[in-house]
Coordinates of C-alpha atoms in Angstrom, one line a residue:
M1 CA 0.0 0.2 0.0
A2 CA 1.7 3.4 -0.9
T3 CA 1.7 6.6 1.1
I4 CA 0.0 9.8 1.4
K5 CA 4.2 11.1 0.3
E6 CA 3.9 8.1 -2.5
R7 CA 0.9 9.0 -3.4
Q8 CA 1.6 13.3 -3.2
E9 CA 4.6 12.9 -5.1
V10 CA 2.6 10.4 -7.8
L11 CA 0.4 13.8 -7.7
V12 CA 2.7 16.7 -8.0
E13 CA 4.3 14.3 -11.2
E14 CA 1.2 14.5 -12.7
F15 CA 0.3 18.6 -12.0
E16 CA 4.1 18.8 -13.6
F17 CA 3.2 17.3 -16.7
F18 CA 0.6 20.5 -17.3
D19 CA 2.4 23.9 -18.2
E20 CA -0.7 25.8 -18.6
W21 CA -3.0 26.5 -15.9
M22 CA -6.0 26.0 -17.0
D23 CA -5.0 22.1 -18.0
K24 CA -4.1 22.1 -14.6
Y25 CA -8.1 23.3 -13.7
N26 CA -9.4 21.0 -15.7
H27 CA -7.4 18.0 -14.8
I28 CA -8.8 19.0 -11.2
I29 CA -12.8 19.7 -12.9
E30 CA -11.3 16.2 -14.3
M31 CA -10.6 13.4 -11.1
G32 CA -14.0 15.4 -9.9
K33 CA -15.7 13.5 -12.3
S34 CA -14.2 10.4 -11.4
L35 CA -15.1 10.9 -8.0
D36 CA -17.9 8.1 -6.8
A37 CA -21.0 10.4 -5.3
L38 CA -21.6 9.9 -1.9
P39 CA -24.8 8.3 -1.3
E40 CA -27.9 10.7 -1.0
E41 CA -28.2 9.7 2.9
K42 CA -25.0 10.5 3.7
K43 CA -25.4 14.3 2.6
N44 CA -26.5 15.7 5.5
D45 CA -25.5 18.3 7.6
D46 CA -23.1 16.4 10.6
L47 CA -20.7 15.6 7.0
L48 CA -20.8 18.9 6.2
V49 CA -17.7 21.1 5.8
Q50 CA -18.2 24.3 7.7
G51 CA -17.0 27.5 6.3
C52 CA -17.1 26.7 2.5
Q53 CA -18.6 29.0 0.0
S54 CA -20.3 25.3 -1.7
K55 CA -21.2 22.2 0.2
V56 CA -18.3 19.9 0.8
W57 CA -19.6 16.7 2.3
L58 CA -16.6 13.9 4.5
H59 CA -17.6 11.0 5.2
A60 CA -15.4 8.9 7.6
E61 CA -15.6 5.5 8.4
K62 CA -13.4 2.8 10.3
S63 CA -13.0 -0.7 8.5
G64 CA -10.2 -2.8 10.6
D65 CA -7.2 -1.0 11.1
N66 CA -8.3 1.8 8.4
V67 CA -9.6 4.6 8.2
L68 CA -12.2 5.0 4.7
F69 CA -12.5 8.2 3.5
Q70 CA -15.6 9.5 0.6
A71 CA -15.9 12.9 0.1
D72 CA -18.4 14.8 -2.1
A73 CA -19.8 17.9 -3.1
D74 CA -22.4 20.2 -5.1
A75 CA -19.3 22.3 -7.3
I76 CA -17.5 20.8 -10.0
I77 CA -14.4 22.8 -8.2
A78 CA -14.9 21.6 -5.2
K79 CA -15.4 18.2 -5.8
G80 CA -11.8 18.3 -7.8
I81 CA -10.4 19.7 -4.9
V82 CA -11.7 16.9 -2.1
A83 CA -11.3 13.9 -5.1
I84 CA -7.4 14.6 -4.7
Q85 CA -8.1 14.5 -0.6
A86 CA -9.3 11.3 -1.4
H87 CA -6.4 10.6 -2.9
L88 CA -4.0 10.9 -0.8
H89 CA -6.1 9.4 1.8
Q90 CA -8.1 6.4 0.5
V91 CA -7.1 4.1 3.3
V92 CA -5.1 5.0 6.1
S93 CA -4.4 3.5 8.6
S94 CA -6.0 4.5 12.4
G95 CA -2.7 3.0 14.1
T96 CA -4.5 0.9 16.3

């Protein structure tokens, strides 16, 4: 399993491939489109990230020794940003 640092390095390399900001922006949007939608029953105020202009939901669930993250957003760029975070923290050991 790749570490967060290893995933981060791969992500940086992906974005270094693009010379233009608009290409980077479009890549973020495409990453958001690839993110699985959070089920409607999980889109509630308890999972809503406070302080965002867009609606962003973050769900964390413990599975064995791991923490699994799911995220969603109602705006395309916000969804791309949470897709990046979900990718970096796909499965994180809880240390138990």
